[in-house]
Amino acid sequence: MNSSERYAVGNVSLLYAMRMLGLFMVLPVFTLYSGELAGATPVLIGVAIGIYGLSQALLQIPFGALSDRFGRKPLMLTGLGLFVMGSLLAAFSESIYLMIAGRFLQGAGAIASVLMAYLADATREDNRSKAMATVGMTIGLSFGVALIAGPILASLGGLYLIFLITAVLGALGMLLVMRMPTIIIQRHRTSRDVAFIKDDLRKVLKDPALLRLDVSVLLLHLSLTMLFVSLPMVLKNQWALPVEDHGWVYLGLMAIGFALMVPGLIYAEKQRQLPLVFRVAVLTLIVGMLVLGLFQASVLISCIALALFFAGFNFMEASLPSMLSRLAPAGQRGTAMGVFASCQFGGAFLGGVLGGVLLNTGRPELAFYAISALACVWFLFTLGMKNPPATQTSVISLRRFTEDQIDGLQESLLAVNGVTDVTLIMEDQLAYLKIDKSRLDRRALDQFTLGSHEA
């Protein structure tokens, strides 16, 4: 990457870190401290934990569409402004209902799609995957830091301090956006890569392979949120662990889970056994949560169970976006990503609500059993999963072809060995191809690729 691309990746990664750190810090402690709020019940506490996911799911796609029209930076500033206001409202809330409103407002600053669009505008096609991978690592790092920082900050100043720091992070993010260069939106570079195209929605929703991924990410984040509704109560009541030490337990378990996940990820990619390892990951969730429910009072057995959960979680969190990118139809990756992300945030909302309902019974282990049962259903969804091809996207300009040539162009391209999918976008004068490089007939494709570029 050149210097301007590295600068853009650094800025977007930092914005993600500031925003996600604030959202994640509250996750491991909210259940423990929100009971002090007026009107708080376990169900409403669960709603407050997950409600940000609802506003994210509802507004992420509109934010991305508006940024195509009004520019990336104005929408980033608007979203971060809402995030700051929601954080301040949550910080000064004395009732659970104001807390729910603040959390909803936090999620309403749904700028993830805008940040991805800005990143696509600022990077060349051949560097975009590396740029997005860097952002993904930043999100993972933010999650780990938040699991340590949240309990420590909560022990010093409760939820007030966490939300106040979150507001400060959001304000710093706004200052960073003001300093970022404005990039002229080039529609042909961003509309199909990262933007949601409603005309493509039906095709994306009817694709069984993509539907499996959407269900998977929904259940994955439903499980994570539900876990953190009940798990802090177990650490406090069953383990008698001080709140400020909770973060170190989470970090250690995440690290063990990551170490267990890496060999599986390497094996899945090298041996092209991704569906098999994915099913094993789902099984680790089933076993881990079942064991945790049965032996929650035992610290050692519970740690082993949670390590299994985080191993499966880390593997699927890392592999699902990659699988989506490979399986999305040519020229419709942005729409597929929009549906995928909405399912992800929707899962967080459902997990909070369902976790609160189960916590209301006074038996936190019911949440663990529920996660295990849902994972059993999830396992059935994975049985039809196929190994995604090692494809990349190539974009060909149609401007040099005559109308007669374009009429049969799609069939001609599909006849080239290694070209697996072709989508013609006439209004952009572009053809989007998915290519399996391992069996591509490069000589046959070269006659079509004058002025093309790869993603």
Short mmCIF file of C-alpha atoms in Angstrom, two decimals:
data_model
loop_
_atom_site.label_atom_id
_atom_site.label_comp_id
_atom_site.label_asym_id
_atom_site.label_seq_id
_atom_site.Cartn_x
_atom_site.Cartn_y
_atom_site.Cartn_z
CA MET A 1 0.00 0.00 0.00
CA ASN A 2 1.14 3.55 -0.66
CA SER A 3 1.28 6.24 2.03
CA SER A 4 -2.22 7.60 1.39
CA GLU A 5 -3.71 4.11 1.60
CA ARG A 6 -1.85 3.36 4.83
CA TYR A 7 -3.06 6.67 6.24
CA ALA A 8 -6.67 5.84 5.35
CA VAL A 9 -6.41 2.34 6.83
CA GLY A 10 -4.88 3.76 10.03
CA ASN A 11 -7.64 6.36 10.40
CA VAL A 12 -10.49 3.92 9.76
CA SER A 13 -8.95 1.34 12.11
CA LEU A 14 -8.59 3.98 14.84
CA LEU A 15 -12.20 5.08 14.40
CA TYR A 16 -13.35 1.48 14.67
CA ALA A 17 -11.23 1.00 17.79
CA MET A 18 -12.61 4.13 19.49
CA ARG A 19 -16.19 3.20 18.74
CA MET A 20 -16.05 -0.55 19.37
CA LEU A 21 -14.01 -0.17 22.55
CA GLY A 22 -16.80 1.92 24.02
CA LEU A 23 -19.48 -0.56 22.99
CA PHE A 24 -17.55 -3.61 24.20
CA MET A 25 -16.37 -2.26 27.59
CA VAL A 26 -19.86 -2.33 29.02
CA LEU A 27 -20.59 -5.91 27.94
CA PRO A 28 -18.91 -7.86 30.79
CA VAL A 29 -20.18 -5.59 33.60
CA PHE A 30 -23.56 -4.22 32.61
CA THR A 31 -25.57 -6.96 34.32
CA LEU A 32 -23.67 -6.44 37.59
CA TYR A 33 -24.15 -2.68 37.83
CA SER A 34 -27.42 -1.88 36.05
CA GLY A 35 -29.51 -3.39 38.87
CA GLU A 36 -29.03 -0.10 40.73
CA LEU A 37 -31.06 1.79 38.11
CA ALA A 38 -34.67 2.68 38.90
CA GLY A 39 -37.13 0.22 37.40
CA ALA A 40 -34.44 -2.30 36.48
CA THR A 41 -35.54 -5.90 35.94
CA PRO A 42 -33.54 -8.75 34.40
CA VAL A 43 -35.61 -8.52 31.23
CA LEU A 44 -35.07 -4.77 30.86
CA ILE A 45 -31.38 -5.18 31.64
CA GLY A 46 -31.17 -7.67 28.78
CA VAL A 47 -32.98 -5.23 26.49
CA ALA A 48 -30.55 -2.47 27.46
CA ILE A 49 -27.57 -4.71 26.68
CA GLY A 50 -28.83 -5.68 23.23
CA ILE A 51 -30.82 -2.66 22.09
CA TYR A 52 -27.82 -1.06 20.39
CA GLY A 53 -27.85 -4.02 17.99
CA LEU A 54 -31.42 -3.22 16.95
CA SER A 55 -30.63 0.38 15.98
CA GLN A 56 -27.44 -0.79 14.26
CA ALA A 57 -29.36 -3.36 12.24
CA LEU A 58 -32.05 -0.83 11.27
CA LEU A 59 -29.79 2.11 10.37
CA GLN A 60 -26.56 0.70 9.01
CA ILE A 61 -27.81 0.32 5.44
CA PRO A 62 -29.53 3.77 5.37
CA PHE A 63 -26.32 5.39 6.66
CA GLY A 64 -24.32 3.76 3.87
CA ALA A 65 -26.84 4.85 1.22
CA LEU A 66 -26.91 8.43 2.52
CA SER A 67 -23.12 8.57 2.46
CA ASP A 68 -23.23 7.73 -1.26
CA ARG A 69 -25.34 10.84 -1.74
CA PHE A 70 -24.00 13.34 0.80
CA GLY A 71 -20.43 12.15 1.29
CA ARG A 72 -18.65 9.89 3.78
CA LYS A 73 -17.37 12.47 6.28
CA PRO A 74 -20.73 14.20 6.96
CA LEU A 75 -22.31 10.82 7.73
CA MET A 76 -19.35 9.79 9.90
CA LEU A 77 -19.70 12.98 11.92
CA THR A 78 -23.47 12.51 12.22
CA GLY A 79 -23.09 8.92 13.39
CA LEU A 80 -20.36 9.75 15.90
CA GLY A 81 -22.43 12.67 17.17
CA LEU A 82 -25.34 10.31 17.86
CA PHE A 83 -22.91 7.89 19.51
CA VAL A 84 -21.60 10.64 21.83
CA MET A 85 -25.11 11.81 22.74
CA GLY A 86 -26.21 8.25 23.47
CA SER A 87 -23.12 7.66 25.63
CA LEU A 88 -23.77 10.83 27.65
CA LEU A 89 -27.43 9.95 28.11
CA ALA A 90 -26.43 6.48 29.33
CA ALA A 91 -23.76 7.94 31.65
CA PHE A 92 -26.23 10.19 33.43
CA SER A 93 -29.18 7.77 33.39
CA GLU A 94 -30.83 7.04 36.72
CA SER A 95 -33.52 4.76 35.30
CA ILE A 96 -33.34 1.68 33.14
CA TYR A 97 -35.58 3.32 30.55
CA LEU A 98 -33.22 6.24 30.02
CA MET A 99 -30.39 3.72 29.83
CA ILE A 100 -32.24 1.82 27.09
CA ALA A 101 -32.76 5.09 25.21
CA GLY A 102 -29.06 5.93 25.54
CA ARG A 103 -27.99 2.51 24.31
CA PHE A 104 -30.39 2.75 21.36
CA LEU A 105 -28.94 6.16 20.50
CA GLN A 106 -25.42 4.75 20.73
CA GLY A 107 -26.30 2.12 18.15
CA ALA A 108 -28.04 4.70 15.96
CA GLY A 109 -24.60 6.04 15.07
CA ALA A 110 -24.35 3.13 12.64
CA ILE A 111 -21.30 4.16 10.62
CA ALA A 112 -19.72 0.74 10.02
CA SER A 113 -20.92 0.68 6.41
CA VAL A 114 -19.76 4.28 5.90
CA LEU A 115 -16.29 3.48 7.22
CA MET A 116 -16.03 0.48 4.90
CA ALA A 117 -17.17 2.63 1.97
CA TYR A 118 -14.56 5.28 2.82
CA LEU A 119 -11.91 2.57 2.99
CA ALA A 120 -12.96 1.26 -0.42
CA ASP A 121 -12.81 4.79 -1.86
CA ALA A 122 -9.31 5.32 -0.45
CA THR A 123 -7.69 2.02 -1.49
CA ARG A 124 -6.95 0.32 -4.77
CA GLU A 125 -8.66 -2.92 -5.64
CA ASP A 126 -5.62 -5.13 -5.07
CA ASN A 127 -5.04 -3.67 -1.59
CA ARG A 128 -8.62 -3.64 -0.36
CA SER A 129 -8.65 -7.12 1.14
CA LYS A 130 -5.50 -6.32 3.15
CA ALA A 131 -7.04 -3.06 4.31
CA MET A 132 -10.24 -4.72 5.51
CA ALA A 133 -8.26 -7.50 7.19
CA THR A 134 -6.36 -4.84 9.15
CA VAL A 135 -9.64 -3.31 10.30
CA GLY A 136 -10.88 -6.76 11.31
CA MET A 137 -7.80 -7.32 13.47
CA THR A 138 -8.36 -3.93 15.08
CA ILE A 139 -11.91 -4.90 16.03
CA GLY A 140 -10.65 -8.15 17.57
CA LEU A 141 -7.98 -6.28 19.52
CA SER A 142 -10.57 -3.76 20.74
CA PHE A 143 -12.71 -6.62 22.04
CA GLY A 144 -9.81 -8.07 24.03
CA VAL A 145 -8.81 -4.69 25.51
CA ALA A 146 -12.43 -3.90 26.37
CA LEU A 147 -12.87 -7.14 28.31
CA ILE A 148 -10.00 -6.06 30.61
CA ALA A 149 -10.74 -2.34 30.77
CA GLY A 150 -14.49 -2.63 31.36
CA PRO A 151 -14.37 -4.42 34.73
CA ILE A 152 -11.47 -2.25 35.97
CA LEU A 153 -13.22 1.01 35.05
CA ALA A 154 -16.52 -0.22 36.47
CA SER A 155 -14.87 -0.98 39.81
CA LEU A 156 -13.56 2.61 39.88
CA GLY A 157 -16.63 4.52 38.76
CA GLY A 158 -19.41 2.16 37.73
CA LEU A 159 -21.26 2.41 34.44
CA TYR A 160 -21.04 6.22 34.65
CA LEU A 161 -17.27 6.17 34.13
CA ILE A 162 -17.44 3.66 31.28
CA PHE A 163 -20.04 5.63 29.35
CA LEU A 164 -18.27 8.93 30.04
CA ILE A 165 -15.01 7.55 28.61
CA THR A 166 -17.01 6.16 25.70
CA ALA A 167 -18.37 9.67 24.99
CA VAL A 168 -14.83 11.07 25.08
CA LEU A 169 -13.66 8.41 22.63
CA GLY A 170 -16.53 9.31 20.30
CA ALA A 171 -15.65 13.02 20.50
CA LEU A 172 -12.01 12.24 19.70
CA GLY A 173 -13.26 10.24 16.75
CA MET A 174 -15.13 13.30 15.47
CA LEU A 175 -11.92 15.35 15.66
CA LEU A 176 -10.11 12.63 13.74
CA VAL A 177 -12.77 12.61 11.00
CA MET A 178 -12.42 16.39 10.59
CA ARG A 179 -8.72 15.91 9.87
CA MET A 180 -9.24 13.07 7.38
CA PRO A 181 -9.04 13.98 3.68
CA THR A 182 -12.29 14.22 1.76
CA ILE A 183 -12.36 11.67 -1.04
CA ILE A 184 -14.44 12.21 -4.15
CA ILE A 185 -16.75 9.23 -4.41
CA GLN A 186 -16.14 7.19 -7.55
CA ARG A 187 -19.35 5.28 -7.97
CA HIS A 188 -17.93 2.50 -10.11
CA ARG A 189 -15.41 1.67 -7.38
CA THR A 190 -17.70 1.61 -4.38
CA SER A 191 -21.28 0.87 -5.38
CA ARG A 192 -20.84 -2.86 -5.86
CA ASP A 193 -18.00 -3.47 -3.43
CA VAL A 194 -19.47 -2.10 -0.22
CA ALA A 195 -22.78 -0.34 -0.87
CA PHE A 196 -26.19 -1.91 -0.45
CA ILE A 197 -28.05 -2.17 -3.79
CA LYS A 198 -31.71 -2.90 -3.16
CA ASP A 199 -32.22 -4.33 -6.64
CA ASP A 200 -29.76 -7.10 -5.70
CA LEU A 201 -31.47 -7.93 -2.40
CA ARG A 202 -33.76 -10.65 -3.75
CA LYS A 203 -30.91 -12.58 -5.35
CA VAL A 204 -28.82 -12.38 -2.19
CA LEU A 205 -31.67 -13.54 0.06
CA LYS A 206 -32.47 -16.49 -2.22
CA ASP A 207 -28.90 -17.78 -2.18
CA PRO A 208 -28.81 -20.82 0.19
CA ALA A 209 -25.07 -20.54 0.81
CA LEU A 210 -25.35 -16.88 1.86
CA LEU A 211 -28.45 -17.65 3.94
CA ARG A 212 -26.44 -20.19 5.95
CA LEU A 213 -23.84 -17.52 6.68
CA ASP A 214 -26.51 -14.98 7.68
CA VAL A 215 -28.11 -17.45 10.09
CA SER A 216 -24.67 -18.37 11.40
CA VAL A 217 -23.59 -14.82 12.23
CA LEU A 218 -26.99 -14.09 13.80
CA LEU A 219 -26.74 -17.12 16.10
CA LEU A 220 -23.06 -16.45 16.82
CA HIS A 221 -23.67 -12.94 18.16
CA LEU A 222 -26.92 -13.97 19.81
CA SER A 223 -24.90 -16.56 21.73
CA LEU A 224 -22.14 -14.12 22.68
CA THR A 225 -24.56 -11.48 23.99
CA MET A 226 -26.67 -14.04 25.85
CA LEU A 227 -23.52 -15.45 27.44
CA PHE A 228 -22.47 -12.06 28.79
CA VAL A 229 -25.93 -11.40 30.25
CA SER A 230 -25.53 -14.36 32.63
CA LEU A 231 -21.79 -15.11 32.88
CA PRO A 232 -20.88 -12.06 35.03
CA MET A 233 -23.39 -13.25 37.64
CA VAL A 234 -21.73 -16.67 37.72
CA LEU A 235 -18.26 -15.16 38.18
CA LYS A 236 -19.52 -12.93 40.98
CA ASN A 237 -21.84 -15.30 42.84
CA GLN A 238 -20.53 -18.80 42.07
CA TRP A 239 -16.82 -18.03 41.84
CA ALA A 240 -16.81 -15.14 44.38
CA LEU A 241 -14.51 -13.25 41.99
CA PRO A 242 -14.07 -9.47 42.47
CA VAL A 243 -15.43 -7.50 39.54
CA GLU A 244 -12.09 -5.87 38.75
CA ASP A 245 -10.61 -9.34 38.16
CA HIS A 246 -13.28 -10.47 35.70
CA GLY A 247 -11.47 -8.96 32.75
CA TRP A 248 -8.33 -11.03 33.31
CA VAL A 249 -10.42 -14.20 33.28
CA TYR A 250 -12.03 -13.17 29.99
CA LEU A 251 -8.69 -12.22 28.45
CA GLY A 252 -7.05 -15.49 29.48
CA LEU A 253 -9.96 -17.51 28.09
CA MET A 254 -9.97 -15.51 24.86
CA ALA A 255 -6.23 -16.08 24.47
CA ILE A 256 -6.61 -19.83 25.01
CA GLY A 257 -9.54 -19.90 22.62
CA PHE A 258 -7.47 -18.02 20.02
CA ALA A 259 -4.58 -20.47 20.41
CA LEU A 260 -6.97 -23.38 19.92
CA MET A 261 -8.56 -21.70 16.92
CA VAL A 262 -5.43 -20.96 14.87
CA PRO A 263 -4.50 -24.59 14.01
CA GLY A 264 -8.09 -25.23 12.92
CA LEU A 265 -8.08 -22.16 10.70
CA ILE A 266 -4.77 -23.14 9.09
CA TYR A 267 -5.97 -26.71 8.51
CA ALA A 268 -9.29 -25.52 7.07
CA GLU A 269 -7.58 -23.24 4.54
CA LYS A 270 -4.69 -25.50 3.53
CA GLN A 271 -6.70 -28.71 3.28
CA ARG A 272 -9.81 -26.95 1.96
CA GLN A 273 -11.90 -28.40 4.78
CA LEU A 274 -13.59 -25.20 5.94
CA PRO A 275 -17.12 -26.68 6.27
CA LEU A 276 -15.81 -29.60 8.33
CA VAL A 277 -13.87 -27.39 10.75
CA PHE A 278 -16.81 -24.97 10.90
CA ARG A 279 -19.08 -27.81 12.04
CA VAL A 280 -16.50 -28.81 14.64
CA ALA A 281 -16.51 -25.18 15.87
CA VAL A 282 -20.29 -25.30 16.30
CA LEU A 283 -19.91 -28.54 18.24
CA THR A 284 -17.42 -26.84 20.59
CA LEU A 285 -20.12 -24.26 21.36
CA ILE A 286 -22.64 -27.00 22.06
CA VAL A 287 -20.30 -28.93 24.35
CA GLY A 288 -18.82 -25.85 26.01
CA MET A 289 -22.16 -24.32 26.97
CA LEU A 290 -23.65 -27.65 28.08
CA VAL A 291 -20.65 -28.32 30.35
CA LEU A 292 -20.73 -24.75 31.70
CA GLY A 293 -24.40 -25.11 32.60
CA LEU A 294 -23.80 -28.39 34.41
CA PHE A 295 -20.58 -27.44 36.23
CA GLN A 296 -20.77 -23.65 36.64
CA ALA A 297 -19.67 -23.87 40.29
CA SER A 298 -16.38 -25.53 39.33
CA VAL A 299 -13.83 -22.92 38.29
CA LEU A 300 -11.55 -25.36 36.45
CA ILE A 301 -14.28 -27.14 34.48
CA SER A 302 -16.01 -23.84 33.72
CA CYS A 303 -12.76 -22.37 32.37
CA ILE A 304 -12.30 -25.37 30.08
CA ALA A 305 -15.90 -25.02 28.87
CA LEU A 306 -15.50 -21.29 28.21
CA ALA A 307 -12.19 -21.87 26.40
CA LEU A 308 -14.04 -24.27 24.09
CA PHE A 309 -16.73 -21.63 23.50
CA PHE A 310 -14.22 -18.91 22.67
CA ALA A 311 -12.24 -21.27 20.40
CA GLY A 312 -15.38 -21.90 18.36
CA PHE A 313 -16.42 -18.26 18.51
CA ASN A 314 -13.01 -16.97 17.36
CA PHE A 315 -12.87 -19.42 14.47
CA MET A 316 -16.31 -18.50 13.18
CA GLU A 317 -15.82 -14.78 13.73
CA ALA A 318 -12.67 -14.98 11.59
CA SER A 319 -13.99 -17.32 8.90
CA LEU A 320 -17.52 -16.05 8.28
CA PRO A 321 -16.59 -12.72 6.59
CA SER A 322 -14.03 -14.53 4.42
CA MET A 323 -16.61 -17.11 3.38
CA LEU A 324 -19.11 -14.35 2.60
CA SER A 325 -16.63 -12.56 0.36
CA ARG A 326 -15.93 -15.76 -1.60
CA LEU A 327 -19.55 -16.89 -1.93
CA ALA A 328 -21.23 -13.55 -2.70
CA PRO A 329 -22.37 -13.28 -6.34
CA ALA A 330 -20.14 -11.23 -8.61
CA GLY A 331 -20.91 -7.54 -8.24
CA GLN A 332 -23.22 -8.07 -5.24
CA ARG A 333 -20.74 -8.30 -2.38
CA GLY A 334 -21.87 -4.97 -0.90
CA THR A 335 -25.50 -6.09 -0.68
CA ALA A 336 -24.48 -9.44 0.79
CA MET A 337 -22.33 -7.65 3.38
CA GLY A 338 -25.23 -5.37 4.31
CA VAL A 339 -27.59 -8.27 4.97
CA PHE A 340 -24.84 -10.14 6.84
CA ALA A 341 -24.04 -7.19 9.12
CA SER A 342 -27.73 -6.55 9.83
CA CYS A 343 -28.10 -10.19 10.91
CA GLN A 344 -25.02 -9.83 13.11
CA PHE A 345 -26.39 -6.81 14.98
CA GLY A 346 -29.89 -8.29 15.05
CA GLY A 347 -28.41 -11.33 16.77
CA ALA A 348 -26.88 -9.10 19.45
CA PHE A 349 -30.29 -7.56 20.14
CA LEU A 350 -32.09 -10.91 20.30
CA GLY A 351 -29.36 -12.31 22.55
CA GLY A 352 -29.77 -9.46 25.01
CA VAL A 353 -33.55 -9.81 25.16
CA LEU A 354 -33.56 -13.61 25.41
CA GLY A 355 -30.73 -13.54 27.94
CA GLY A 356 -32.69 -11.10 30.10
CA VAL A 357 -35.81 -13.25 29.96
CA LEU A 358 -33.85 -16.32 31.10
CA LEU A 359 -31.97 -14.35 33.77
CA ASN A 360 -35.34 -13.30 35.16
CA THR A 361 -35.86 -16.92 36.26
CA GLY A 362 -32.97 -16.60 38.70
CA ARG A 363 -31.15 -19.47 37.03
CA PRO A 364 -28.27 -18.14 34.88
CA GLU A 365 -27.42 -21.66 33.69
CA LEU A 366 -30.59 -21.63 31.56
CA ALA A 367 -28.86 -19.19 29.20
CA PHE A 368 -26.02 -21.66 28.71
CA TYR A 369 -28.43 -24.50 27.99
CA ALA A 370 -30.33 -22.26 25.55
CA ILE A 371 -27.13 -21.42 23.67
CA SER A 372 -26.31 -25.12 23.45
CA ALA A 373 -29.80 -25.93 22.14
CA LEU A 374 -29.68 -23.15 19.53
CA ALA A 375 -26.24 -24.37 18.44
CA CYS A 376 -27.74 -27.83 17.85
CA VAL A 377 -30.23 -26.25 15.41
CA TRP A 378 -27.37 -24.23 13.96
CA PHE A 379 -25.39 -27.44 13.36
CA LEU A 380 -28.21 -28.71 11.13
CA PHE A 381 -27.89 -25.54 9.03
CA THR A 382 -24.21 -26.27 8.45
CA LEU A 383 -24.77 -29.75 7.01
CA GLY A 384 -25.29 -28.40 3.50
CA MET A 385 -22.31 -26.04 3.68
CA LYS A 386 -19.78 -26.42 0.87
CA ASN A 387 -16.17 -25.37 0.70
CA PRO A 388 -16.03 -21.87 -0.85
CA PRO A 389 -13.78 -21.62 -3.91
CA ALA A 390 -10.57 -19.63 -3.69
CA THR A 391 -11.94 -16.89 -5.92
CA GLN A 392 -11.24 -13.24 -6.49
CA THR A 393 -13.23 -10.53 -8.21
CA SER A 394 -12.25 -8.98 -11.53
CA VAL A 395 -13.96 -5.92 -12.97
CA ILE A 396 -13.98 -5.36 -16.74
CA SER A 397 -14.93 -2.15 -18.50
CA LEU A 398 -17.64 -2.59 -21.14
CA ARG A 399 -16.91 0.66 -22.92
CA ARG A 400 -14.77 -0.93 -25.63
CA PHE A 401 -17.42 -3.49 -26.58
CA THR A 402 -20.13 -2.89 -29.17
CA GLU A 403 -23.81 -3.52 -28.37
CA ASP A 404 -23.73 -6.71 -30.44
CA GLN A 405 -20.69 -7.96 -28.51
CA ILE A 406 -22.28 -7.16 -25.14
CA ASP A 407 -25.37 -9.21 -26.02
CA GLY A 408 -23.39 -12.42 -25.86
CA LEU A 409 -20.64 -11.26 -23.53
CA GLN A 410 -21.94 -12.92 -20.36
CA GLU A 411 -22.11 -16.33 -22.02
CA SER A 412 -18.68 -15.86 -23.58
CA LEU A 413 -17.11 -14.97 -20.26
CA LEU A 414 -18.73 -17.89 -18.47
CA ALA A 415 -17.30 -20.18 -21.16
CA VAL A 416 -13.77 -19.24 -20.03
CA ASN A 417 -12.36 -21.94 -17.80
CA GLY A 418 -12.09 -20.59 -14.23
CA VAL A 419 -14.76 -17.85 -14.56
CA THR A 420 -17.48 -18.96 -12.14
CA ASP A 421 -19.91 -16.03 -12.14
CA VAL A 422 -20.56 -12.92 -14.24
CA THR A 423 -22.78 -9.91 -13.50
CA LEU A 424 -23.19 -7.12 -16.09
CA ILE A 425 -23.98 -3.64 -14.68
CA MET A 426 -24.99 -1.67 -17.75
CA GLU A 427 -25.52 1.68 -15.99
CA ASP A 428 -21.89 1.56 -14.80
CA GLN A 429 -20.60 -0.01 -18.03
CA LEU A 430 -18.85 -2.70 -15.96
CA ALA A 431 -18.80 -6.48 -15.80
CA TYR A 432 -18.07 -8.16 -12.44
CA LEU A 433 -16.45 -11.60 -12.61
CA LYS A 434 -15.69 -14.17 -9.94
CA ILE A 435 -12.56 -16.08 -10.88
CA ASP A 436 -11.11 -19.34 -9.58
CA LYS A 437 -7.41 -18.65 -10.11
CA SER A 438 -6.42 -22.30 -9.63
CA ARG A 439 -8.03 -23.30 -12.94
CA LEU A 440 -8.23 -20.01 -14.82
CA ASP A 441 -7.43 -19.97 -18.53
CA ARG A 442 -5.62 -16.64 -18.41
CA ARG A 443 -4.98 -16.51 -22.16
CA ALA A 444 -8.68 -16.92 -22.94
CA LEU A 445 -9.63 -14.22 -20.42
CA ASP A 446 -7.00 -11.75 -21.60
CA GLN A 447 -8.98 -10.96 -24.73
CA PHE A 448 -11.73 -9.45 -22.54
CA THR A 449 -9.69 -7.78 -19.81
CA LEU A 450 -8.36 -4.59 -21.36
CA GLY A 451 -8.88 -1.93 -18.69
CA SER A 452 -9.91 -4.41 -16.03
CA HIS A 453 -8.90 -4.42 -12.37
CA GLU A 454 -9.00 -7.02 -9.63
CA ALA A 455 -10.43 -6.96 -6.10
#
